C-alpha positions as a LaTeX table, in Angstrom:
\begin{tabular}{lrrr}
\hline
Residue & $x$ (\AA) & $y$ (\AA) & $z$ (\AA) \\
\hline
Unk1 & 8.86 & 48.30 & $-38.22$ \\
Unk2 & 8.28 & 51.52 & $-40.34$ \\
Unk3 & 4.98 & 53.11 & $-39.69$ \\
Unk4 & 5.01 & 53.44 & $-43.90$ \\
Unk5 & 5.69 & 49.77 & $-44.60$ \\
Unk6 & 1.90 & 48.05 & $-44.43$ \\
Unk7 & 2.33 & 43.84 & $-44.17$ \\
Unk8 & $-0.21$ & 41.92 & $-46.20$ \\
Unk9 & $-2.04$ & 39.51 & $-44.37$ \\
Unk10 & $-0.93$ & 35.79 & $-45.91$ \\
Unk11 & $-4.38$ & 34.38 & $-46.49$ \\
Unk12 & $-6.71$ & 35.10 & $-48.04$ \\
Unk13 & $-10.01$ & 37.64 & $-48.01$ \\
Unk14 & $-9.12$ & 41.56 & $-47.79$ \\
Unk15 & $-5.38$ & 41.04 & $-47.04$ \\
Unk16 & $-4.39$ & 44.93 & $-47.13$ \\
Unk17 & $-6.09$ & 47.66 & $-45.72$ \\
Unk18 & $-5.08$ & 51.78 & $-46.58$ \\
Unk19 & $-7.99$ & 54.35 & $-45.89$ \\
Unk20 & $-7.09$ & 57.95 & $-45.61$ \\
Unk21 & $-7.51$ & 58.17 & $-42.61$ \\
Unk22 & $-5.50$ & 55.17 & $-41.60$ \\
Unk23 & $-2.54$ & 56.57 & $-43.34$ \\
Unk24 & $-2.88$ & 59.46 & $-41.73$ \\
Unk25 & $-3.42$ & 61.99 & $-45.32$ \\
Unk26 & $-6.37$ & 63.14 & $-47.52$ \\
Unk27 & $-6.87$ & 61.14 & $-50.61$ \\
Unk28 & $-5.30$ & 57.62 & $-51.54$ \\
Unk29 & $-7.06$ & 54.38 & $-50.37$ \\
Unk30 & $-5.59$ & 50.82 & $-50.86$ \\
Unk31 & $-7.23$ & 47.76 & $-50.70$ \\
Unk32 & $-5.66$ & 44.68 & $-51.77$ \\
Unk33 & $-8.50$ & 41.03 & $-51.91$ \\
Unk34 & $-7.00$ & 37.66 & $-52.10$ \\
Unk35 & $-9.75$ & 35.04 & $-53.84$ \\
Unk36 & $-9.95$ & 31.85 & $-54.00$ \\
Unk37 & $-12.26$ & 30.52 & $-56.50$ \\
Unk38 & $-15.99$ & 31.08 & $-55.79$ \\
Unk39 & $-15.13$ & 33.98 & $-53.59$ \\
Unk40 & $-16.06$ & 37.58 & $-53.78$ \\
Unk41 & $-14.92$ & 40.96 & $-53.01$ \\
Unk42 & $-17.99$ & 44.20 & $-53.13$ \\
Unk43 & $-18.40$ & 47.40 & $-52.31$ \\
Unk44 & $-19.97$ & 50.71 & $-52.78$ \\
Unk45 & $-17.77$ & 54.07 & $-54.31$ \\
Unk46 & $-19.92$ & 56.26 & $-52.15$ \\
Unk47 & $-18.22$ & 59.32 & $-52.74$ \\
Unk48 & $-15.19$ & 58.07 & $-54.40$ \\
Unk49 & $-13.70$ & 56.71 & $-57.65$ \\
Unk50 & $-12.47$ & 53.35 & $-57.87$ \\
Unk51 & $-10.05$ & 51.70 & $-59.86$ \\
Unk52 & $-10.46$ & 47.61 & $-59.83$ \\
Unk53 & $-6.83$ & 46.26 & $-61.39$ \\
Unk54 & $-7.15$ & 42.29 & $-61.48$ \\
Unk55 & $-3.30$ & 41.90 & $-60.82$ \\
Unk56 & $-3.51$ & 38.37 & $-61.08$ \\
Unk57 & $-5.87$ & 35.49 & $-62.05$ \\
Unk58 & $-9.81$ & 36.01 & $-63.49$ \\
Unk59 & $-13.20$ & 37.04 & $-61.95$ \\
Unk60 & $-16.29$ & 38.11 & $-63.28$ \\
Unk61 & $-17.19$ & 42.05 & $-62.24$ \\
Unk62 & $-20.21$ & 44.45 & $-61.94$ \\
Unk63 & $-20.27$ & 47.62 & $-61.49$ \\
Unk64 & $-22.77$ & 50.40 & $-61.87$ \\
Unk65 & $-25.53$ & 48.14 & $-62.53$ \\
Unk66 & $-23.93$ & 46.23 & $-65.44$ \\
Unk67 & $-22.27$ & 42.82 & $-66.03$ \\
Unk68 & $-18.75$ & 43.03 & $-67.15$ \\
Unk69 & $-18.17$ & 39.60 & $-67.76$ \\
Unk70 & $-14.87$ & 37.47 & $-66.99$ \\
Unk71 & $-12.38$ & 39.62 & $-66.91$ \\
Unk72 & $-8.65$ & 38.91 & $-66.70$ \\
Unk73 & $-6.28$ & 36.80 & $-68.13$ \\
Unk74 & $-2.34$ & 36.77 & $-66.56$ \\
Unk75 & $-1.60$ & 34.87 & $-63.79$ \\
Unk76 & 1.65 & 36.14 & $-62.64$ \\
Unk77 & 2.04 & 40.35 & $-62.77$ \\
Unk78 & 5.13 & 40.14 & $-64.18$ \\
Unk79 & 3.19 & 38.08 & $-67.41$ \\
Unk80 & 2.11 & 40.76 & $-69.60$ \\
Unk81 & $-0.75$ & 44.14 & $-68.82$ \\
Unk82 & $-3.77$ & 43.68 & $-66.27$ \\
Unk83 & $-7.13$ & 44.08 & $-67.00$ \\
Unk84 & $-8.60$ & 46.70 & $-65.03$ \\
Unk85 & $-12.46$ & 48.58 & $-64.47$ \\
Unk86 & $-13.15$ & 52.26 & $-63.75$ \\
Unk87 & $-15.89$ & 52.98 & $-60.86$ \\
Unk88 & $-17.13$ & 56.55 & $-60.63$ \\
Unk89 & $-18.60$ & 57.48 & $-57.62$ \\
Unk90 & $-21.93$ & 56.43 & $-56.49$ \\
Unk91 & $-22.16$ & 52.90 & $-57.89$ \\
Unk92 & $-21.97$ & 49.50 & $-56.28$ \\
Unk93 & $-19.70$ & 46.83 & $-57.67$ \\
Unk94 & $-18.50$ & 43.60 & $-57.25$ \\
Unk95 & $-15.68$ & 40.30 & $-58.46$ \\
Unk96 & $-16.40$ & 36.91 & $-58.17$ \\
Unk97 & $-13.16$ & 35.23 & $-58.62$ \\
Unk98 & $-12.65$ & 32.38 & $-61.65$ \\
Unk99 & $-9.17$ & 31.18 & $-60.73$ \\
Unk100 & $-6.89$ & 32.38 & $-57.73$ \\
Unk101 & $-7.77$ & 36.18 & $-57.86$ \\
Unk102 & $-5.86$ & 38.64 & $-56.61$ \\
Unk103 & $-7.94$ & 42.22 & $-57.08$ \\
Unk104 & $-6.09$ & 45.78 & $-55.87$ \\
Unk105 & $-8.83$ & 48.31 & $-55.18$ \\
Unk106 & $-7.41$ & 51.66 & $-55.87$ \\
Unk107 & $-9.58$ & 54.84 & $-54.85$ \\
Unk108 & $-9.54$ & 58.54 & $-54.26$ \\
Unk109 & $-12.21$ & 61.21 & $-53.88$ \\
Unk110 & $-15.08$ & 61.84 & $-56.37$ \\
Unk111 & $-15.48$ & 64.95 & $-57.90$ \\
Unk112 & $-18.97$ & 64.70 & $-59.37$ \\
Unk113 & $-17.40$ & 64.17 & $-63.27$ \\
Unk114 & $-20.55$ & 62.24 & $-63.97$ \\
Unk115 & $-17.87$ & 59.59 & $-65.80$ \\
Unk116 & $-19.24$ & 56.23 & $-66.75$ \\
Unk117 & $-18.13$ & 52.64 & $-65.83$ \\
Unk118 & $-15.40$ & 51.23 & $-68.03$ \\
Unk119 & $-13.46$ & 47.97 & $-68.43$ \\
Unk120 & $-9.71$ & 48.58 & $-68.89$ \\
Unk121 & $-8.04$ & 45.68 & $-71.36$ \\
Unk122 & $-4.50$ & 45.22 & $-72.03$ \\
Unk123 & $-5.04$ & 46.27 & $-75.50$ \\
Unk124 & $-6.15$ & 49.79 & $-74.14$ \\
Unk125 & $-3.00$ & 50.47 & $-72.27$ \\
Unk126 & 0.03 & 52.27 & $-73.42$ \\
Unk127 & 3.72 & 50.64 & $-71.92$ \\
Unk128 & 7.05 & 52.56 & $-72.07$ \\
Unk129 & 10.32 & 52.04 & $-70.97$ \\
Unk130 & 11.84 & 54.43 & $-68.79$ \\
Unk131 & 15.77 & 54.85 & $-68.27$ \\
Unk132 & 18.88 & 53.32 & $-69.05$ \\
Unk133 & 21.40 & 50.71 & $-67.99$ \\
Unk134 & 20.98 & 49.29 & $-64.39$ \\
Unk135 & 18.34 & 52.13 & $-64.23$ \\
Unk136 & 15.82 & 50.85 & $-67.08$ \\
Unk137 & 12.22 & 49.74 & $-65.64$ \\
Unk138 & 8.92 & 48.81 & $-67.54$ \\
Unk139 & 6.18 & 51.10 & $-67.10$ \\
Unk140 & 2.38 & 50.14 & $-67.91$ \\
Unk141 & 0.03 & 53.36 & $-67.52$ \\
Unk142 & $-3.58$ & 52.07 & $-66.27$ \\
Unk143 & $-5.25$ & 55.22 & $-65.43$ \\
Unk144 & $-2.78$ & 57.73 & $-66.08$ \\
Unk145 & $-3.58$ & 61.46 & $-66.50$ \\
Unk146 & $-4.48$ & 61.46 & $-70.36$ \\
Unk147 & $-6.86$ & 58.63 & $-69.58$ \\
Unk148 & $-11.03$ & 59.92 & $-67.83$ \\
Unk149 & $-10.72$ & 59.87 & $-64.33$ \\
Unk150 & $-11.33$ & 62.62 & $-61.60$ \\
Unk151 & $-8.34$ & 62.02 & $-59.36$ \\
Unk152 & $-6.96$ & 58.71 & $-59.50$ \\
Unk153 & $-3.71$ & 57.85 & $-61.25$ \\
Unk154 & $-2.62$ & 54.61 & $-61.53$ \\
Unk155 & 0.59 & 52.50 & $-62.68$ \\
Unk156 & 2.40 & 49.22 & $-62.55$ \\
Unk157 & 6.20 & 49.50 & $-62.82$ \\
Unk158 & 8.44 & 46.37 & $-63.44$ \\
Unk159 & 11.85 & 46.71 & $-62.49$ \\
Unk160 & 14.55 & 44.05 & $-63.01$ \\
Unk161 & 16.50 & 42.01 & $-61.09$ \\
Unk162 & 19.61 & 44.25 & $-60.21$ \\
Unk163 & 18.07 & 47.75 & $-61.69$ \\
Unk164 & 17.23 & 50.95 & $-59.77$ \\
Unk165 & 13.38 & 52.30 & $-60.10$ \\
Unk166 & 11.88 & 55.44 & $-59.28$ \\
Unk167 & 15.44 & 57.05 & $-59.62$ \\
Unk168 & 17.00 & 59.51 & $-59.36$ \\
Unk169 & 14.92 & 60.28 & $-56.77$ \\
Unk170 & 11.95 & 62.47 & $-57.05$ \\
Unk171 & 9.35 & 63.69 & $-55.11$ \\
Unk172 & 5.50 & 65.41 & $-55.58$ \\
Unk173 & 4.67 & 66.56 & $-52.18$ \\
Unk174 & 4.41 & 70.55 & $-53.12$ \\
Unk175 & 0.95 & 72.04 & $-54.50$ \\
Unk176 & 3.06 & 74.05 & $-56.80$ \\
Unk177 & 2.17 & 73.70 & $-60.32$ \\
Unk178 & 3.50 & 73.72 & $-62.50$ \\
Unk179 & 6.85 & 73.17 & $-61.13$ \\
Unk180 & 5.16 & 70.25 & $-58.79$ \\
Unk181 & 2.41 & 68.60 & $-57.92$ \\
Unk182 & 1.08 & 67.56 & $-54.50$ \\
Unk183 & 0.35 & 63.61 & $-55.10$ \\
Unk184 & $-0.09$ & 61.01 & $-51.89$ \\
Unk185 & 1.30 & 57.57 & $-53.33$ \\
Unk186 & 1.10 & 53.70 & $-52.43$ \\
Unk187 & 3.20 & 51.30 & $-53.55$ \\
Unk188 & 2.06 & 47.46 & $-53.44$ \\
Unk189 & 5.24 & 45.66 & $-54.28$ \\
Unk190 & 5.66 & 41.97 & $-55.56$ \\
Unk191 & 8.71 & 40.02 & $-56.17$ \\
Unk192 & 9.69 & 36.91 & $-58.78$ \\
Unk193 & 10.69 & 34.52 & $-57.47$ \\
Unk194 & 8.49 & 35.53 & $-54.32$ \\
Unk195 & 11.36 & 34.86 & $-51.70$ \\
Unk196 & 12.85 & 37.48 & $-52.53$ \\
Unk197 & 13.54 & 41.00 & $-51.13$ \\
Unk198 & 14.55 & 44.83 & $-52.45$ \\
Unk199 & 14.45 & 48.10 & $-51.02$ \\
Unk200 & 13.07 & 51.06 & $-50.65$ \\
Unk201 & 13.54 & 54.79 & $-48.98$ \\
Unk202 & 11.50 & 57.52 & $-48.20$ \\
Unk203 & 12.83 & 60.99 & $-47.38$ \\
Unk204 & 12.63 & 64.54 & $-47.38$ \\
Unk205 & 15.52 & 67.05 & $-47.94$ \\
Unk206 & 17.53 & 67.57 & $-45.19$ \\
Unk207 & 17.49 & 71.22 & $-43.44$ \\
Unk208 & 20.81 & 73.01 & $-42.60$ \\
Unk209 & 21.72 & 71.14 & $-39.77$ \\
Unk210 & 21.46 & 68.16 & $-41.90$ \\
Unk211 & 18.09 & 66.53 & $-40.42$ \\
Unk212 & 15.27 & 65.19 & $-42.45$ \\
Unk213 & 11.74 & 65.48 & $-41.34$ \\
Unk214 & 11.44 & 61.98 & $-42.99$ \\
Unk215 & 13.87 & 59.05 & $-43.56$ \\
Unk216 & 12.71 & 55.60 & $-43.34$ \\
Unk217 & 14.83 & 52.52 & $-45.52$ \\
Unk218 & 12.63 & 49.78 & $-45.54$ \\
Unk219 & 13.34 & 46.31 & $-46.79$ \\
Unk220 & 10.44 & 44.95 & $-49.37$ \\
Unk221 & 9.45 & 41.41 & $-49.02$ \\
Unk222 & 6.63 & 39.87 & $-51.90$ \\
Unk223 & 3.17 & 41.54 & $-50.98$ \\
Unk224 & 4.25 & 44.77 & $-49.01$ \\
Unk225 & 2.55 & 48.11 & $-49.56$ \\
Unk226 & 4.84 & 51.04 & $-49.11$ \\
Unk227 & 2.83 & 54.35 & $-47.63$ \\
Unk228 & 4.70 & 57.68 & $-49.19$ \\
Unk229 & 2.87 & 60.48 & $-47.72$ \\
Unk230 & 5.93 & 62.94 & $-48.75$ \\
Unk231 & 9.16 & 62.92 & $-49.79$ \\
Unk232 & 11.98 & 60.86 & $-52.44$ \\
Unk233 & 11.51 & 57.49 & $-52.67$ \\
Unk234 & 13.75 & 55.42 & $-54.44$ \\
Unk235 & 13.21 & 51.20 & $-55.14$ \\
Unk236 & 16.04 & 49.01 & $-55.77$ \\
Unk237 & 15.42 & 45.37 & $-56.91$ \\
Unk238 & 18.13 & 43.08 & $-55.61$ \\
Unk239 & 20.31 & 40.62 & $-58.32$ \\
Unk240 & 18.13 & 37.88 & $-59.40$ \\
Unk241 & 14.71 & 38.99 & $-58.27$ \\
Unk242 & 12.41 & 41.20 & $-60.28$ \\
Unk243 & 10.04 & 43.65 & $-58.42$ \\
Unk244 & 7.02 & 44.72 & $-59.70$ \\
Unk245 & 4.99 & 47.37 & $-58.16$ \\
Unk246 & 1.01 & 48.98 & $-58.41$ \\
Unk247 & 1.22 & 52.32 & $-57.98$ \\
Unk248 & $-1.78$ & 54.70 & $-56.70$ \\
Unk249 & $-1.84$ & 58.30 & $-56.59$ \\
Unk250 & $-4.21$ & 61.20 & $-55.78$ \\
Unk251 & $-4.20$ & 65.03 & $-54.68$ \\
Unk252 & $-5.95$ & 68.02 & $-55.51$ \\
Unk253 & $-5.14$ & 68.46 & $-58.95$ \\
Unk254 & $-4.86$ & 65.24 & $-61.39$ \\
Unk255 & $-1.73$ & 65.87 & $-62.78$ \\
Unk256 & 2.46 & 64.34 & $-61.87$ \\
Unk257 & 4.50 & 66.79 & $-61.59$ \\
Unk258 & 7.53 & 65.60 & $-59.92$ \\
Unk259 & 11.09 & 67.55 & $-58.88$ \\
Unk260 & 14.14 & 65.31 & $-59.00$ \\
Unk261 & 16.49 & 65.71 & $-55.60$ \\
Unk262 & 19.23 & 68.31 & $-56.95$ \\
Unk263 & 22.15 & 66.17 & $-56.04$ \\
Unk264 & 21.35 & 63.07 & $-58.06$ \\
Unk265 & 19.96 & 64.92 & $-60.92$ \\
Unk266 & 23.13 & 64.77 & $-62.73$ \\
Unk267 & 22.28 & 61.09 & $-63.21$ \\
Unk268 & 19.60 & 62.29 & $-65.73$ \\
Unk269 & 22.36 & 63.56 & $-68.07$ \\
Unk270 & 25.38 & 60.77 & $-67.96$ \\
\hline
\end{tabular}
């Protein structure tokens, strides 16, 4: 098995587990908590920002000292936007699942911004629709760069049954803005109906002999998260199941900058 492809446990508790230093980079963290009702998931920032994304069911949160309330309300993530909660650095929180909960915990490094705790609803977030054809795919921005954060940037993507995502392929593995921007990315995929599978490729451009430093085709099953340290990496749902997928990304400058792969860039103009 791929040493990017990360296998969710199937019950429940912390089912996922990405640190930095597990993955082997700098800045992205992954946690994915499976509730049942009555159950909890807590931590403390420390020195890092959090982003709390309540991809399915309800819970009631803290954070920072301050009751949040119940929070939530789809219970399938291909139903309509997620509630969410921004953690700054330094503060404790916690979710106390309603219904079947099922909490990502996104997180990258502090950077002292002083921001406060904030609860994310779906009326706050903006949704586009990106491509065409076989290549169209719903985006929903959670904490994207526009939005107070000090590193984190975070999405949900929904891509049809059938349709290409993250295509033509790009990548964001250069600190060399403002052509492109060096961003470490995890992708935790889900499927509907949840037997299904899709795809997905990382790799880097070959060199003149025609070897990449990075080429791993992974198949997707519901609950995977997909480690993409460097490099393209392309999704493709297959016919008659959707894929949905959380996105998290971090570097040293919050900002995506991306560079297409040359050869496929003519898709961006037929």
């Amino acid at each position: 098995m791929s040493k990017l492809l990360v296998k969710a446990d199937k019950g429940h508790g912390r089912v996922a587990h990405v640190t930095p230093k597990s993955a082997g980079w700098t800045y992205v963290g992954f946690d994915l908590h499976r509730l049942k009702p009555g159950e909890s998931a807590s931590g403390r920032t420390d020195d890092r920002e959090i982003g709390l994304v309540f991809v399915t069911g309800k819970g009631t949160a803290k954070a920072g000292g301050k009751d949040l309330g119940l929070l939530g309300e789809r219970m399938s993530p291909f139903d309509g936007k997620p509630w969410s909660v921004y953690v700054p650095q330094g503060s404790d929180w916690s979710v106390t699942a309603d219904t079947e909960l099922e909490l990502g915990v996104c997180s990258a490094p502090g950077l002292g911004g002083g921001l406060p705790v904030r609860v994310i609803g779906p009326n706050d977030l903006g949704q586009e629709v990106r491509g065409k054809g076989t290549n169209t795919r719903y985006v929903t921005n959670i904490l994207p760069e526009g939005q107070p954060a000090d590193s984190l940037l975070v999405v949900e993507v929904i891509t049809p049954g059938g349709h290409t995502s993250s295509y033509p392929p790009h990548k964001h593995d250069q600190d060399n803005l403002p052509a492109e921007s060096y961003l470490e990315e995890t992708y935790y995929h889900r499927l509907n109906p949840p037997q299904g599978f899709a795809f997905q490729r990382v790799y880097t451009d070959a060199d003149k002999s025609g070897h990449r430093a990075l080429d791993e085709a992974m198949a997707i099953e519901d609950g995977d998260v997909v480690l993409v340290p460097k490099g393209y990496h392309p999704c493709a749902a297959c016919h008659g199941y959707d894929l949905y997928y959380l996105n998290v990304m971090a570097g040293p400058k919050r900002t995506w900058k991306f560079h297409n792969a040359p050869e496929h860039e003519w898709l961006m103009k037929a």
